[in-house]
Short mmCIF file of C-alpha atoms in Angstrom, two decimals:
data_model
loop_
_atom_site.label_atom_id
_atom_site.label_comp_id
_atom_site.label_asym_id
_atom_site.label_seq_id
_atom_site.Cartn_x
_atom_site.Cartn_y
_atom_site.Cartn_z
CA UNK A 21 -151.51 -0.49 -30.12
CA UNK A 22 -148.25 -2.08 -28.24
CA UNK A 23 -148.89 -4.21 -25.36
CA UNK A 24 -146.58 -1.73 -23.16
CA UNK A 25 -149.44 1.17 -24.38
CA UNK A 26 -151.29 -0.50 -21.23
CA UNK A 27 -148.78 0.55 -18.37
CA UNK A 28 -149.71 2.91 -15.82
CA UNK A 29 -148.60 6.33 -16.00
CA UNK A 30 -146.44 7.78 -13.69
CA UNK A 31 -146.94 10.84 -11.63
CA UNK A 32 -144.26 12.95 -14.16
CA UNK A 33 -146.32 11.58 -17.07
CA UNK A 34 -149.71 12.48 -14.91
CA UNK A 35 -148.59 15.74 -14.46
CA UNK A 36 -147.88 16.35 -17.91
CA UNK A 37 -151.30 15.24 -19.20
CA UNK A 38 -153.29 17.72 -17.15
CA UNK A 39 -150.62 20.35 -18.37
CA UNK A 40 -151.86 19.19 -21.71
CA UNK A 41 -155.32 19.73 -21.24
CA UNK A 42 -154.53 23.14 -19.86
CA UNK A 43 -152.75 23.94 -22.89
CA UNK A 44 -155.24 22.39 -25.02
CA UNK A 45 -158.19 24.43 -23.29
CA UNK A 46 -156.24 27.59 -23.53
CA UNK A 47 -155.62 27.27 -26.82
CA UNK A 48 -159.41 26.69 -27.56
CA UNK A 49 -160.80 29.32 -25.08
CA UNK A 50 -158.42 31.53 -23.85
CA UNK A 51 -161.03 33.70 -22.18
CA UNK A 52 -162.10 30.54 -20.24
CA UNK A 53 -158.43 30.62 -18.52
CA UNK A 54 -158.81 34.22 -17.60
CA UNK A 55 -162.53 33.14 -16.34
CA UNK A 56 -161.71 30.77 -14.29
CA UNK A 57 -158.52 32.29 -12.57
CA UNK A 58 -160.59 35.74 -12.02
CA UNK A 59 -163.11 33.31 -10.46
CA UNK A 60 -161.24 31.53 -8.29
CA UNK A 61 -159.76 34.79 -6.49
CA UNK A 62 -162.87 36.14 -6.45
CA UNK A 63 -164.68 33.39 -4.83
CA UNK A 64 -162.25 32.45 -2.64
CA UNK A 65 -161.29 35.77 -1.12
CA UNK A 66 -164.41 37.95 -1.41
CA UNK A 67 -166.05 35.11 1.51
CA UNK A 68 -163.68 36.00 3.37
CA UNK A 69 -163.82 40.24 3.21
CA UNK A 70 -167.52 40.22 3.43
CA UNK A 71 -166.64 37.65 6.69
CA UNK A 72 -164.48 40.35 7.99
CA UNK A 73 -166.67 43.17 7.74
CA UNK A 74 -169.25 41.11 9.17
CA UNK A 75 -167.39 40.31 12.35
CA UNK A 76 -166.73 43.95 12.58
CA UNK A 77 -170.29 44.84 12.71
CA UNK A 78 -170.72 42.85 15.44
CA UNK A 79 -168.29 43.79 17.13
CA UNK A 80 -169.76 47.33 16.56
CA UNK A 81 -172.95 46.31 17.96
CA UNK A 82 -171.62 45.20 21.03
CA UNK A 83 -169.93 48.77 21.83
CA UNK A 84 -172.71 50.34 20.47
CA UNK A 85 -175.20 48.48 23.15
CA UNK A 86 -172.88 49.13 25.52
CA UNK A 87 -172.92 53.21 25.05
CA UNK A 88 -170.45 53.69 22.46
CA UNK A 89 -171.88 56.69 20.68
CA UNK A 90 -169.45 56.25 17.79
CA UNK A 91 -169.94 52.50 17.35
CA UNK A 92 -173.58 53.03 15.42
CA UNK A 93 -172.17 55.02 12.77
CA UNK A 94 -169.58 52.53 12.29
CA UNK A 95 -172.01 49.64 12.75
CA UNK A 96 -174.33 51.05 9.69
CA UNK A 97 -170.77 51.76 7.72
CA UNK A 98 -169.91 47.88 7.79
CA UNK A 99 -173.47 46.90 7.17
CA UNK A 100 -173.53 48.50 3.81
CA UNK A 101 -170.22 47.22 2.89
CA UNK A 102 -170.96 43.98 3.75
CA UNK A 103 -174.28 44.01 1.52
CA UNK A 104 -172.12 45.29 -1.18
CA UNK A 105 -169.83 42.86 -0.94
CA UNK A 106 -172.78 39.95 -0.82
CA UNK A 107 -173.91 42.08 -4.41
CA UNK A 108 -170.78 41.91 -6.06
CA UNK A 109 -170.42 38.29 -5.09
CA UNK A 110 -173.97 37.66 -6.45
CA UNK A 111 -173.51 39.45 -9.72
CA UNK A 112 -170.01 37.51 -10.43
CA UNK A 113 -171.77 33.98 -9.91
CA UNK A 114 -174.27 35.31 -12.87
CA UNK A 115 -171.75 36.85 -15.04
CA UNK A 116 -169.46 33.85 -15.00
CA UNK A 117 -172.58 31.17 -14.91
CA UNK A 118 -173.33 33.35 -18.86
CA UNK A 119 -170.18 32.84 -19.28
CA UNK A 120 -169.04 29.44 -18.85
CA UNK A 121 -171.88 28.38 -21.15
CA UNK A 122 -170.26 30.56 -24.03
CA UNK A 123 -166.82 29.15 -22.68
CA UNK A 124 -168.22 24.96 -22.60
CA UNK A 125 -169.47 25.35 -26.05
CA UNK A 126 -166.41 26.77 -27.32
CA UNK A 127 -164.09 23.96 -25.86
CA UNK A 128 -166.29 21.13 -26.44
CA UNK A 129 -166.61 22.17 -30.42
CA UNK A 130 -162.52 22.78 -30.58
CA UNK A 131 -162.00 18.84 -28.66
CA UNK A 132 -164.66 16.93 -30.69
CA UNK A 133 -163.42 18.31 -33.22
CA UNK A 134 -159.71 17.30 -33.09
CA UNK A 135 -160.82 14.24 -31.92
CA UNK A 136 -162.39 13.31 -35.26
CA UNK A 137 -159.54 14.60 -37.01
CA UNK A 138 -157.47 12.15 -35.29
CA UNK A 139 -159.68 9.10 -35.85
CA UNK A 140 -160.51 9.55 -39.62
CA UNK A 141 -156.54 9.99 -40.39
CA UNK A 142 -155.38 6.28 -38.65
CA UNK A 143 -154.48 3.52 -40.93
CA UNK A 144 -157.66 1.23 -42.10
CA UNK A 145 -156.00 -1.98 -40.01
CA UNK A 146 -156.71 -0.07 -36.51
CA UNK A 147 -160.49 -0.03 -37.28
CA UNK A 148 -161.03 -3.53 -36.48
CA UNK A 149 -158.59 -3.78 -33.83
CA UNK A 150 -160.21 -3.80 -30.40
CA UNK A 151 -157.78 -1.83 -28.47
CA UNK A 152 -158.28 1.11 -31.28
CA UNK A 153 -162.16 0.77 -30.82
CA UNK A 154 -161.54 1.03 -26.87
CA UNK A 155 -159.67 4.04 -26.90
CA UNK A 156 -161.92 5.59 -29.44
CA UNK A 157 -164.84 4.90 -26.96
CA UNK A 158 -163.12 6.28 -24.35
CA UNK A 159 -161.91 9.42 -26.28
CA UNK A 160 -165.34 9.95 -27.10
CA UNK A 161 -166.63 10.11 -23.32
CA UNK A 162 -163.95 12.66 -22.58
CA UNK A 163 -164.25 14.46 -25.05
CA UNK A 164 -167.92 14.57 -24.22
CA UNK A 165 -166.43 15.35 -21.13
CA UNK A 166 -163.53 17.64 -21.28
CA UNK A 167 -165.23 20.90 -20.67
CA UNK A 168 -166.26 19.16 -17.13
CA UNK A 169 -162.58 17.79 -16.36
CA UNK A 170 -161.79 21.67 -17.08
CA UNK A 171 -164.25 22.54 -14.46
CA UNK A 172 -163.59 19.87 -11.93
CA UNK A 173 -159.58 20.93 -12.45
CA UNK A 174 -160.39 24.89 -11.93
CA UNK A 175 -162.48 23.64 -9.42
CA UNK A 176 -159.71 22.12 -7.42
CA UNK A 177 -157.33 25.00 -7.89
CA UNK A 178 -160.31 27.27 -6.58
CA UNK A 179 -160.85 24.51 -3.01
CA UNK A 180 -156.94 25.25 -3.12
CA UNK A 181 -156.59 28.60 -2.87
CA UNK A 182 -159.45 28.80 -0.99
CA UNK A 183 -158.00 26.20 1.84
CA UNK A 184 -154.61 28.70 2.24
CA UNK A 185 -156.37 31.42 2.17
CA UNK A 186 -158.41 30.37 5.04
CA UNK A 187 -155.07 29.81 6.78
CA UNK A 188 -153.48 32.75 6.05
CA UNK A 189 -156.64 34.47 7.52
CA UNK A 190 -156.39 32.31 10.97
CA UNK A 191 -153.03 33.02 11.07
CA UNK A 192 -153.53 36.70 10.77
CA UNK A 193 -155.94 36.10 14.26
CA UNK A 194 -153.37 33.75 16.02
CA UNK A 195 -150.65 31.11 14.18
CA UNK A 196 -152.12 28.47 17.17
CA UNK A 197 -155.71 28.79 14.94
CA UNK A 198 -153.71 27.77 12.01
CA UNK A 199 -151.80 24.53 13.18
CA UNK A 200 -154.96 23.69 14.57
CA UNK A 201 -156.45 23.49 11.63
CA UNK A 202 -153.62 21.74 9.87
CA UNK A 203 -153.62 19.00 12.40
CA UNK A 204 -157.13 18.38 11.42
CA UNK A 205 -156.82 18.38 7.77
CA UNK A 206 -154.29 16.67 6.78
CA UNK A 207 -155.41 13.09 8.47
CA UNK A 208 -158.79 13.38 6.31
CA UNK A 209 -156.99 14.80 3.12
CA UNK A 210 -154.30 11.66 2.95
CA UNK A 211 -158.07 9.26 3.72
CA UNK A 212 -160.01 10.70 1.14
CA UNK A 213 -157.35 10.88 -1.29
CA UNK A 214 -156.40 6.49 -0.38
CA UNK A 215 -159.51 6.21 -0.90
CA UNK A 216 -160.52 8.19 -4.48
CA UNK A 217 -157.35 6.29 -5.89
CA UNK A 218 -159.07 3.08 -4.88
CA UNK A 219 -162.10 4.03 -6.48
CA UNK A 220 -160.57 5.40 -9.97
CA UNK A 221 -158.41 1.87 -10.01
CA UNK A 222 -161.89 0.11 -9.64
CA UNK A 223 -163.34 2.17 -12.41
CA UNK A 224 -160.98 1.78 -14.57
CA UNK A 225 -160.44 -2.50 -13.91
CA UNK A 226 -164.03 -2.35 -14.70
CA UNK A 227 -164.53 -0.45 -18.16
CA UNK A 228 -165.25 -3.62 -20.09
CA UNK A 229 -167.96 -4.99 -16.75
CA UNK A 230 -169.97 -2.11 -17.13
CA UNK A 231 -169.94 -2.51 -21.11
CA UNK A 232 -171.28 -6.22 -21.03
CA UNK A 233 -173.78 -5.49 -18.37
CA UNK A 234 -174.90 -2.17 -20.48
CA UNK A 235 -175.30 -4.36 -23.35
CA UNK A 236 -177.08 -6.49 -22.15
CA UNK A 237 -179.85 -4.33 -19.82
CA UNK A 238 -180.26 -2.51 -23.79
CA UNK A 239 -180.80 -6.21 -25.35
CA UNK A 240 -183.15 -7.39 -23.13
CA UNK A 241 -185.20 -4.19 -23.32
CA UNK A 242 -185.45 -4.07 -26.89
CA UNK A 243 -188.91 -5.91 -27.39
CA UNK A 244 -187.91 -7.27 -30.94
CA UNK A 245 -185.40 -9.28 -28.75
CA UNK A 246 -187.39 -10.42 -25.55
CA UNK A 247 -189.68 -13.17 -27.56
CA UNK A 248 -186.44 -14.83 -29.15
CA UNK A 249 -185.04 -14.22 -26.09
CA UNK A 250 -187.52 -16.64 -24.10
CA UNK A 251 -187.98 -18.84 -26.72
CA UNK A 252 -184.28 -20.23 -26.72
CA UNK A 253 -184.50 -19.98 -22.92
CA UNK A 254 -182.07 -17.35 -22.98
CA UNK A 255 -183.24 -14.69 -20.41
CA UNK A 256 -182.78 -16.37 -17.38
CA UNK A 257 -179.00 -16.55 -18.71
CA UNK A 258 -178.66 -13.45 -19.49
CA UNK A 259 -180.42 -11.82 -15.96
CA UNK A 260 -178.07 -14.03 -13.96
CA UNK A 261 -175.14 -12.57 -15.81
CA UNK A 262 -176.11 -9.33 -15.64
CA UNK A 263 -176.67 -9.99 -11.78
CA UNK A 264 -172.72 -11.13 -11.37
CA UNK A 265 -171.49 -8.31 -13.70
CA UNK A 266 -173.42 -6.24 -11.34
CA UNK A 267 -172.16 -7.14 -8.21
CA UNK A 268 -168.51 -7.03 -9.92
CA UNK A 269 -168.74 -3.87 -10.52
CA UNK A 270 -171.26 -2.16 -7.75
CA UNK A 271 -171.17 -4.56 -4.84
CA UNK A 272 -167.47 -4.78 -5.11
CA UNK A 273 -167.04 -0.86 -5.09
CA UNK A 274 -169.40 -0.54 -1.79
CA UNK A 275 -167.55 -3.22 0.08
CA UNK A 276 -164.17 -1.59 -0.15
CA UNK A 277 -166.08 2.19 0.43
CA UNK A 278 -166.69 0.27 3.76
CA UNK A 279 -163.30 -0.32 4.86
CA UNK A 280 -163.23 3.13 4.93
CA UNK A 281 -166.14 4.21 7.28
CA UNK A 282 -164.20 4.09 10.60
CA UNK A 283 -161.30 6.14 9.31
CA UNK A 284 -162.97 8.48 7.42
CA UNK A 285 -165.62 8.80 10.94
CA UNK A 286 -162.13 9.89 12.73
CA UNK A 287 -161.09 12.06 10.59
CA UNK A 288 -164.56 14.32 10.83
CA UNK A 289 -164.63 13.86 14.71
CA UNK A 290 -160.97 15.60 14.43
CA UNK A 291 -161.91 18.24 12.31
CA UNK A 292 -164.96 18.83 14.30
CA UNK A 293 -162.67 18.81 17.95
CA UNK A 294 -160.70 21.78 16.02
CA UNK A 295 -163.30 23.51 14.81
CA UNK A 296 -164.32 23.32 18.66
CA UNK A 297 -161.12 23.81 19.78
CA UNK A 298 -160.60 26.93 17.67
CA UNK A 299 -163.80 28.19 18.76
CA UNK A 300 -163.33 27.57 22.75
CA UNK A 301 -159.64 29.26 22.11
CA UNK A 302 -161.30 32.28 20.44
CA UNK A 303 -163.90 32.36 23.08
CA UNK A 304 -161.83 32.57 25.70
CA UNK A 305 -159.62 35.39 23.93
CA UNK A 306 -163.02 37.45 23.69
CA UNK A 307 -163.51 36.39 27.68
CA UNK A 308 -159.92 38.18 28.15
CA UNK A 309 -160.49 41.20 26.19
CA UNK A 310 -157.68 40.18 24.01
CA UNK A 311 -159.39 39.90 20.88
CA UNK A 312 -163.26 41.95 19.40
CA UNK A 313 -166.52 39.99 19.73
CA UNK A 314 -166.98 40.17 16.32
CA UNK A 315 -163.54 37.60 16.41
CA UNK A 316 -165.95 34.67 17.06
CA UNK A 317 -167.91 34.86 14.05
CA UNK A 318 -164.58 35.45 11.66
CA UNK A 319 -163.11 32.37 13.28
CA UNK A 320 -165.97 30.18 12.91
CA UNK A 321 -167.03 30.91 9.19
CA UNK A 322 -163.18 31.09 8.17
CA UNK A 323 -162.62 27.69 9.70
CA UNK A 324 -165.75 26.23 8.26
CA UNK A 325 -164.27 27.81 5.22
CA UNK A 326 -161.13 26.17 4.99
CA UNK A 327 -162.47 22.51 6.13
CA UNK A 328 -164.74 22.89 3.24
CA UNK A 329 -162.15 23.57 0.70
CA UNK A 330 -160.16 20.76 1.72
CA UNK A 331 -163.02 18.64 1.17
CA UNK A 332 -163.20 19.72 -1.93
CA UNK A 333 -159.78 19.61 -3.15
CA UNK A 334 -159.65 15.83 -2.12
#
């Protein structure tokens, strides 16, 4: 392996890997493609219909306790839709839980698989050459691995769509709800995403730490090795060394998590001041008979919605 092998990537050459993988896992599973997409429309915008329906049985409520003779009927109407709704939502997450089993089988047999094929072909020189023997160690964790990175990746496309579609939903209310809301998110999104690049960079500056230190808790528990160990005074060595890799690695990650405590505190006291602030705006809408009761519970779950998605897209 070239020295030059060793250079970051850039963001083209980023981009083009997780196409890859796409490509890869569609080629191994199609149906897990069609899966996942179907699942991330469902779970994204079914929240927000049975959210709807259940802001207009409130709202039903409150003109039926206030002598609306029609409001009951429609009151029972958007209770049974919303249960429905809740059913349909409930049988999905069980049909696609079956489902992705079949699917993670499928795509971990078709990687590993490659993988091997690959490895048994190179020349008989890259065998004992250490930069061969890290990659294969790493290719065998992801591999291991790859039907989660699928996940995690239709996972953030699924905290995607489910962010815009809680804005497109605010918007449909009022377009003030929805640059409220982006004035909130963004400030956390660009924090949390500083600070997951810092962490990935410390993982990967630390691949060979974590080795020694590994190697060394699995020596020193192996009770063939702890008498020889003692005898030639060697365990005192070896705990101190394991105590430095440790802090290396561990300590070193938690320090620089802390830089981060103050920021990240202001950005959740901003996204809590708009969830207020969307809330107080919506009350007050309700107050002036511009806008259903049943507003203040669609707000309120659609904006704890979208924060939530943004979360998890980070």
């Amino acid at each position: 392996m070239a020295q030059n092998d060793k250079r970051k990537l850039s963001t083209r050459e980023r981009v083009f890997g997780i196409a890859r993988v796409a490509k890869i896992t569609y080629q191994a599973s199609p149906l897990a493609v069609f899966i996942k997409i179907a699942g991330t429309i469902v779970t994204s915008v079914l929240p927000i219909i049975t959210t709807y329906f259940a802001a207009l049985t409130t709202t039903a409520l409150a003109e039926a306790y206030a002598g609306d003779e029609t409001a009951g009927g429609r009151a029972l109407t958007y209770v049974i839709v919303t249960a429905l709704l809740g059913v349909t939502l409930t049988a999905w997450n069980s049909v696609e839980q079956y489902i992705n089993q079949f699917v993670r089988y499928k795509i971990d047999a078709a990687i590993s698989d490659r993988m091997y094929e690959q490895f048994l072909a190179l020349d008989f020189w890259r065998y004992d050459d250490k930069n061969t023997v890290d990659l294969f160690d790493k290719s065998k964790q992801f591999a291991s691995l790859f039907a989660y990175v699928f996940d995690r990746l239709a996972s953030i496309f699924t905290s995607l769509v489910q962010l815009i579609a809680g804005l497109v939903a605010l918007l449909l209310v009022s377009w003030w709800l929805g640059v409220i809301l982006l004035a909130a998110v963004i400030p956390g999104v660009i924090i949390q995403f500083t600070l997951s690049r810092a962490q990935v960079k410390h993982w990967n500056d630390n691949v060979e730490t974590r080795r020694v230190k590994g190697m060394i808790e699995w020596n020193m528990l192996e009770v063939k090795n702890i008498a020889e160990l003692r005898l030639y005074g060697l365990a005192r060595h070896l705990l101190d060394l394991r105590m430095k890799l440790r802090d290396k690695d561990e300590k070193k990650r938690i320090e620089f998590e802390r830089q981060f405590i103050w920021r990240q505190l202001g950005a959740d006291a901003l996204e809590a001041a708009a969830e207020v602030a969307a809330l107080m705006y919506t009350t007050l809408q309700i107050i002036a008979h511009t806008q259903p009761i049943g507003q203040f519970l669609y707000v309120q779950q659609i904006v704890s919605r979208a924060l939530g998605g943004a979360r998890s897209f980070v």
